[in-house]
Tab-separated table of C-alpha atoms in Angstrom:
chain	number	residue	atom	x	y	z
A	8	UNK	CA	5.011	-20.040	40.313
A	9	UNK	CA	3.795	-17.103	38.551
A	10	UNK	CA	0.749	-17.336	40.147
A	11	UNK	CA	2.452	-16.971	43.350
A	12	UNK	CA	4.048	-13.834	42.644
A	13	UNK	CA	1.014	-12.280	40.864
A	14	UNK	CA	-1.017	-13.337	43.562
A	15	UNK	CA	-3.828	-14.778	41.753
A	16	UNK	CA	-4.288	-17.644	43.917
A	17	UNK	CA	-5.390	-15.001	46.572
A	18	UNK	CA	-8.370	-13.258	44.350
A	19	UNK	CA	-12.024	-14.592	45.223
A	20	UNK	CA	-12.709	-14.937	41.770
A	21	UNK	CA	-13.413	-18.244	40.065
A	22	UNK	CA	-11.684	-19.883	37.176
A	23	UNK	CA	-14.427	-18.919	34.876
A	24	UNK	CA	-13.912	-15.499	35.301
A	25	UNK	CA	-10.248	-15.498	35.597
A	26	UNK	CA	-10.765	-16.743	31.728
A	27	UNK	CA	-12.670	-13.786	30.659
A	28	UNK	CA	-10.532	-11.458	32.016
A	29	UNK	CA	-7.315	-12.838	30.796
A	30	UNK	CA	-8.849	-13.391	27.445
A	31	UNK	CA	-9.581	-9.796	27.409
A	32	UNK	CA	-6.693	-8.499	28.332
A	33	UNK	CA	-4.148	-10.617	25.914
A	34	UNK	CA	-7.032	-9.680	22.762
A	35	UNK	CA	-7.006	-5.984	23.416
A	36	UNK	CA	-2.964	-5.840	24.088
A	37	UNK	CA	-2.797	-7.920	20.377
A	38	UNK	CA	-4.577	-5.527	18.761
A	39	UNK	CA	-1.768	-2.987	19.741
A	40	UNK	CA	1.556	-4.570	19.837
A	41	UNK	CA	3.894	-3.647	16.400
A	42	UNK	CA	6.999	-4.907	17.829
A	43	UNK	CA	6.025	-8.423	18.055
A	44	UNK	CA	4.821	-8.764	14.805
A	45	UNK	CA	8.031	-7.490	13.607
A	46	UNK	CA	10.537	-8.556	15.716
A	47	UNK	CA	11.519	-12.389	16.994
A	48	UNK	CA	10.460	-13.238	20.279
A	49	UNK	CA	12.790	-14.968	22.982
A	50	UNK	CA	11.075	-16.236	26.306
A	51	UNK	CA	8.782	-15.912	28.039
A	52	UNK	CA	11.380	-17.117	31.203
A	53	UNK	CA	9.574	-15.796	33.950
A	54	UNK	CA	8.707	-13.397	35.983
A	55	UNK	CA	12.229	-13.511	38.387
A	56	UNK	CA	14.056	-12.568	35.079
A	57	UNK	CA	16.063	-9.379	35.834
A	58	UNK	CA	19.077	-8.994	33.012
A	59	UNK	CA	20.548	-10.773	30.265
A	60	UNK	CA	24.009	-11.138	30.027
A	61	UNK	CA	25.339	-9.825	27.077
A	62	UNK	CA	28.990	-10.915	27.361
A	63	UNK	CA	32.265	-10.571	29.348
A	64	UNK	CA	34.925	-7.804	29.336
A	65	UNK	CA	38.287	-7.807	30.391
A	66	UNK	CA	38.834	-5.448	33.748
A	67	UNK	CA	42.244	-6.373	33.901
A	68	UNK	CA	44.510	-9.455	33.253
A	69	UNK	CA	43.343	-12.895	34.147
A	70	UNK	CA	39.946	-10.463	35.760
A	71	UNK	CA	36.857	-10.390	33.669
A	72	UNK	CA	33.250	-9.000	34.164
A	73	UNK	CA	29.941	-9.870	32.678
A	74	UNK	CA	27.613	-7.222	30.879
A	75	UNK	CA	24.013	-7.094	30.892
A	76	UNK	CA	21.155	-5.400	29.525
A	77	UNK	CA	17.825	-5.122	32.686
A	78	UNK	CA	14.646	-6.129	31.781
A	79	UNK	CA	11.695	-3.486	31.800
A	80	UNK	CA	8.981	-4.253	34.349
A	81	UNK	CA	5.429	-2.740	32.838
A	82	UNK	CA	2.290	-2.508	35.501
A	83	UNK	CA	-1.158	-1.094	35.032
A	84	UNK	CA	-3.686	-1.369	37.508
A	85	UNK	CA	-7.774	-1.284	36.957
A	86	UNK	CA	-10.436	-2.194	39.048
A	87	UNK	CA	-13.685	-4.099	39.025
A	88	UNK	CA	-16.642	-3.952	41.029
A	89	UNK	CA	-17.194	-6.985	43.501
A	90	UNK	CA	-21.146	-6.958	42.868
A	91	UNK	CA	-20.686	-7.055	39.370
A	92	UNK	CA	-18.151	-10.029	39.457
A	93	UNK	CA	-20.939	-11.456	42.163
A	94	UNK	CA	-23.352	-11.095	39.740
A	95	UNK	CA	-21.113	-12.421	36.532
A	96	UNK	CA	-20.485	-15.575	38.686
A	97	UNK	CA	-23.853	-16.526	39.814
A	98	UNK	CA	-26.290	-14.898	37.508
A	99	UNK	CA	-23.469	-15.327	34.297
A	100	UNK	CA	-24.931	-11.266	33.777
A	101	UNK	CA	-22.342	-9.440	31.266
A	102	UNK	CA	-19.363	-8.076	33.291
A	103	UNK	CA	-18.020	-4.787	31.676
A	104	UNK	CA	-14.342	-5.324	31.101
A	105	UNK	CA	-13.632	-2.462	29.334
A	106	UNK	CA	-11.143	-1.530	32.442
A	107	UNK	CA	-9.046	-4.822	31.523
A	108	UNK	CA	-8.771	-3.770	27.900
A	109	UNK	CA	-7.915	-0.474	28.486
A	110	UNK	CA	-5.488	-1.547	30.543
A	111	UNK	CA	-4.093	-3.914	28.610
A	112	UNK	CA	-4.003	-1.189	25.653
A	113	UNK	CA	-1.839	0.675	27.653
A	114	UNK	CA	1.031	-1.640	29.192
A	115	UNK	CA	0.918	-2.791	25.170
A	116	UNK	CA	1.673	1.158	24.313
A	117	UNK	CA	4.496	1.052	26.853
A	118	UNK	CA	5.813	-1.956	25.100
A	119	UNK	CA	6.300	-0.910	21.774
A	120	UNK	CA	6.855	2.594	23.466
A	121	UNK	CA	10.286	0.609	24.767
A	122	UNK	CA	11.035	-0.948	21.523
A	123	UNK	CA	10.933	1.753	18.946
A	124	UNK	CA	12.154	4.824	21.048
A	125	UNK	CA	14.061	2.969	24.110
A	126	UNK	CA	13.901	4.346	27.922
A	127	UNK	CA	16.104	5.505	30.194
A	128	UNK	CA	19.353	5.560	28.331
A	129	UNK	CA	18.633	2.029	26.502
A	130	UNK	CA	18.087	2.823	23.192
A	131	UNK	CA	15.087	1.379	20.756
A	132	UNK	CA	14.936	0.483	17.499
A	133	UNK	CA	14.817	4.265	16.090
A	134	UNK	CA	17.989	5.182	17.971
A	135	UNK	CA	19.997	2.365	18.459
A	136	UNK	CA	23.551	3.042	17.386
A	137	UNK	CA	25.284	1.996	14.283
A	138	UNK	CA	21.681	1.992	12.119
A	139	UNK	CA	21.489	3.373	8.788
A	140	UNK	CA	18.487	6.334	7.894
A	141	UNK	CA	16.979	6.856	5.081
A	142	UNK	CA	14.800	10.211	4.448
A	143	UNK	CA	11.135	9.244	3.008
A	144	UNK	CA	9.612	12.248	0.665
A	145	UNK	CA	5.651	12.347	0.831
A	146	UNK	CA	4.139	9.412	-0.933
A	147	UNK	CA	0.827	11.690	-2.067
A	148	UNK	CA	1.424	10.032	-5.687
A	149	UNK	CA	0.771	6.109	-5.931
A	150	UNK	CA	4.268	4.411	-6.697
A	151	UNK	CA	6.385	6.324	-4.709
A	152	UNK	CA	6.185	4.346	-1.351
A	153	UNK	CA	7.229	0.974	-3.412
A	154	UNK	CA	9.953	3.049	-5.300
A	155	UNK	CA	11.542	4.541	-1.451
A	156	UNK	CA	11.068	0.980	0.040
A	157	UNK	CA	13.085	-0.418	-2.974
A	158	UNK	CA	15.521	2.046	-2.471
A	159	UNK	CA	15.613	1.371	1.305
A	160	UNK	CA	16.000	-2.405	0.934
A	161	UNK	CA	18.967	-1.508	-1.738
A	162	UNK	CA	20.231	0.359	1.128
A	163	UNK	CA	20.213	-2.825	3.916
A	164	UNK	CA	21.175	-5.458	0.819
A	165	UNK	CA	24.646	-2.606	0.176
A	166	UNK	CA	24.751	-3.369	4.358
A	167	UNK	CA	24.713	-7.443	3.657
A	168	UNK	CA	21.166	-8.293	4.895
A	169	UNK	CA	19.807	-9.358	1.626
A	170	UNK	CA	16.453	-10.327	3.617
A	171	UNK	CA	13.642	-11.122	3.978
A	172	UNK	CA	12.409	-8.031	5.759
A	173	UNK	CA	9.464	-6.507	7.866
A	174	UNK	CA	8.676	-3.141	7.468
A	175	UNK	CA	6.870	-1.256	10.518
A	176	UNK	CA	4.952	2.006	9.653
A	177	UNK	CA	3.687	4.950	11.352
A	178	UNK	CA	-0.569	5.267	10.690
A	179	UNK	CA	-0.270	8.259	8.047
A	180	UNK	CA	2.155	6.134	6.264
A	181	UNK	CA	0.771	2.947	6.398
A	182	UNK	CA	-2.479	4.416	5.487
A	183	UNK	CA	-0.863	5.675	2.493
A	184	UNK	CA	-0.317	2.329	1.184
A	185	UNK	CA	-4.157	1.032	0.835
A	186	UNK	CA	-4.480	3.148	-2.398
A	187	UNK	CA	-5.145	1.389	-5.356
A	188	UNK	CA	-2.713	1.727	-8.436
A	189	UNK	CA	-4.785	3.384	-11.531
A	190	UNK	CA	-3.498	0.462	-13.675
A	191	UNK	CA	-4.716	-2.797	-12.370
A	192	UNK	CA	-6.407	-3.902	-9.089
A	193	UNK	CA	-3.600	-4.399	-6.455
A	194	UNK	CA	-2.943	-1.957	-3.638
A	195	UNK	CA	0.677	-0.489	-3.018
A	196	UNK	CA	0.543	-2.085	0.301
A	197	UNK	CA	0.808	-5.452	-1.626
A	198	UNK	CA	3.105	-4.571	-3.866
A	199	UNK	CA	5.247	-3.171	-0.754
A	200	UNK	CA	4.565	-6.487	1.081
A	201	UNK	CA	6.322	-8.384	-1.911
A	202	UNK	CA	9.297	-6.047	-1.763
A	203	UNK	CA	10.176	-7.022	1.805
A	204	UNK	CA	9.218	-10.582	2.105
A	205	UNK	CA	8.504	-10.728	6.000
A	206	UNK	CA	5.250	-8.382	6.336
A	207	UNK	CA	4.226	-4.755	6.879
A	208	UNK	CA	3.034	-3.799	9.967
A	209	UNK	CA	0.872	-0.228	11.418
A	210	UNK	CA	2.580	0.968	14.425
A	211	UNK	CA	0.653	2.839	16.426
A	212	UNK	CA	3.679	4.415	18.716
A	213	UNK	CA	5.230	5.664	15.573
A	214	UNK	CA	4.330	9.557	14.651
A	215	UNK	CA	5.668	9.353	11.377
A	216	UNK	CA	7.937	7.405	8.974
A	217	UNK	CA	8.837	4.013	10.261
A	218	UNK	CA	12.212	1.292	10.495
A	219	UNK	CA	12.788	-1.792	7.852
A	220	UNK	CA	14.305	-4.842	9.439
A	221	UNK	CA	16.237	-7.944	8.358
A	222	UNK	CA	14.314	-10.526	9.470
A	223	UNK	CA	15.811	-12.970	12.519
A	224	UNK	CA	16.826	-13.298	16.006
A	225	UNK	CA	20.158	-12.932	15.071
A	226	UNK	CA	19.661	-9.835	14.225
A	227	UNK	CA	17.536	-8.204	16.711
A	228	UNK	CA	14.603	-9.493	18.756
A	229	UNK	CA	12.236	-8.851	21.839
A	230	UNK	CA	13.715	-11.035	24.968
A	231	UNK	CA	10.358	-11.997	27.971
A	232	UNK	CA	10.163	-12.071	30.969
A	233	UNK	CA	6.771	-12.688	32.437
A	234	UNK	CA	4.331	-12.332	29.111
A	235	UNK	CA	1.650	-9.902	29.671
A	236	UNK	CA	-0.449	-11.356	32.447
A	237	UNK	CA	-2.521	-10.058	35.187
A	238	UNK	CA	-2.074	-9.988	38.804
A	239	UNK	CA	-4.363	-9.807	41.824
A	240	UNK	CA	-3.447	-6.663	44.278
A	241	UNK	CA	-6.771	-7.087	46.548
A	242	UNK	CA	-9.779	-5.459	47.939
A	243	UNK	CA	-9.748	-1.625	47.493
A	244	UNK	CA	-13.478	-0.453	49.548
A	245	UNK	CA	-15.814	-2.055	47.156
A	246	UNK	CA	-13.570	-2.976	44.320
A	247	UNK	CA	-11.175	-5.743	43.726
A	248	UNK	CA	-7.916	-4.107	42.422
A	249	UNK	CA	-5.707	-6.235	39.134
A	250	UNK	CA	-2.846	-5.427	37.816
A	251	UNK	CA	-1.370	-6.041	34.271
A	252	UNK	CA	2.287	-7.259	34.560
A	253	UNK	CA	4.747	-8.053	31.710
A	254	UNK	CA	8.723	-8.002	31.242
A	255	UNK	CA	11.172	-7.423	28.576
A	256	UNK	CA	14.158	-5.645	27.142
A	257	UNK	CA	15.070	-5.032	23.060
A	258	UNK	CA	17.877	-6.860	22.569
A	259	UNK	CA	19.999	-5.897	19.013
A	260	UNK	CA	22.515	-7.723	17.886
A	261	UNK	CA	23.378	-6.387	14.879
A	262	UNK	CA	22.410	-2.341	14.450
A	263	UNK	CA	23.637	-2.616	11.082
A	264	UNK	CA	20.102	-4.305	10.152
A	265	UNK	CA	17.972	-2.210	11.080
A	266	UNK	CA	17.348	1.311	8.703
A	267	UNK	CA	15.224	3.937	10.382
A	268	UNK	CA	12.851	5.661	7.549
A	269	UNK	CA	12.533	9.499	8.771
């Protein structure tokens, strides 16, 4: 069905090629996501998926209504040439599909763009209400990452989530962490990676700091709609015109879990 509504049945492309370019695409969007690697993932259900109901309310007696959070719809188009597809399906010449992955790169960016900062009034992970903060000093000597993440993970275990964790990171600070301690040979990033049980993860969309998690979809997690995919708009002149698609909506359950490091 999703093949229907992407309309990849109506590309003149073989199946061959349809490979390459999905393979592409779902390589250079893993290479970006952060929010999946932390998070628990619900789905995919499709591209039709709208909302997910949250719950009822009361509007009055014996009168209730249902609440719902909408799903975010990500698109981002790129073209390729038809001679060079032509040419990659008869003569199996290279096709370049650095427009798939850079596309891809980018609906992955919105993604974790949605998750960690929220759009439109729909908070992420860095704002959602009811989570606790904790204020990181700089980490320029080796130890004192491991000695704020212990005192972060104090703070979540004083909360009642007595983990495991995962523990996303913005570059600088997850950089930070591949130092060596003077005394031995492990890295703080291991040490760090013992502390919280679950993983620690780069995030890209994060300018600094980063947000410790207890672990589990009842706590928070990332609901799908239609996984990333890609779509077939049509002829544009001498180009055929894709589109990468995906769906989804942050869904927390529990804001009490989550502790945003500033």
């Amino acid at each position: 069905m999703a093949n229907t509504y992407l309309g990849r049945d109506d590309a003149p492309i073989g199946a061959e090629t349809w490979k390459l370019i999905d393979d592409v695409a779902v390589q250079a969007a893993k290479s970006q996501l952060a929010g999946r690697r932390l998070l628990a993932i619900e789905g995919p259900y499709g591209f039709g998926l709208k909302a997910i109901p949250l719950g009822d309310y009361a509007l009055e007696d014996g009168i209730s209504a249902s609440i719902s959070l909408p799903l975010s719809l990500i698109r981002t188009e790129f073209s390729l040439a038809k001679r060079d597809l032509a040419s990659y399906e008869r003569d199996h010449l290279v096709l370049d599909t650095a427009p798939v992955a850079c596309a891809a790169m980018d609906a992955a960016a919105k993604e974790d763009r949605i998750v960690f900062s929220g759009l439109a009034g729909i908070p992420g992970l860095l704002n959602a209400e009811g989570a606790g903060s904790l204020t990181l000093s700089k980490w320029d000597k080796v130890g004192t990452a491991a000695d704020q993440i212990i005192d972060a993970v104090t703070q979540l275990d004083a909360r009642g989530f007595h983990g495991p964790y995962s523990l996303g990171l913005a570059p600088a600070q997850y950089n930070l962490l591949l130092r060596r301690y003077p005394q031995g040979d492990g890295t703080e990033l291991e040490h760090i990676s013992a502390i919280v049980g679950d993983g620690v993860v780069k995030v890209p969309a994060l300018k600094k700091g980063g947000v410790l998690l207890a672990s589990g979809s009842q706590f928070a997690s990332i609901v799908l709609g239609q996984d990333l995919a890609v779509g077939f708009n049509g002829p544009v002149g001498d180009l055929l015109e894709f589109q990468v698609y995906e769906s989804l909506a942050l869904v927390v359950r529990a804001p009490e879990s989550i502790l945003v490091l500033k």
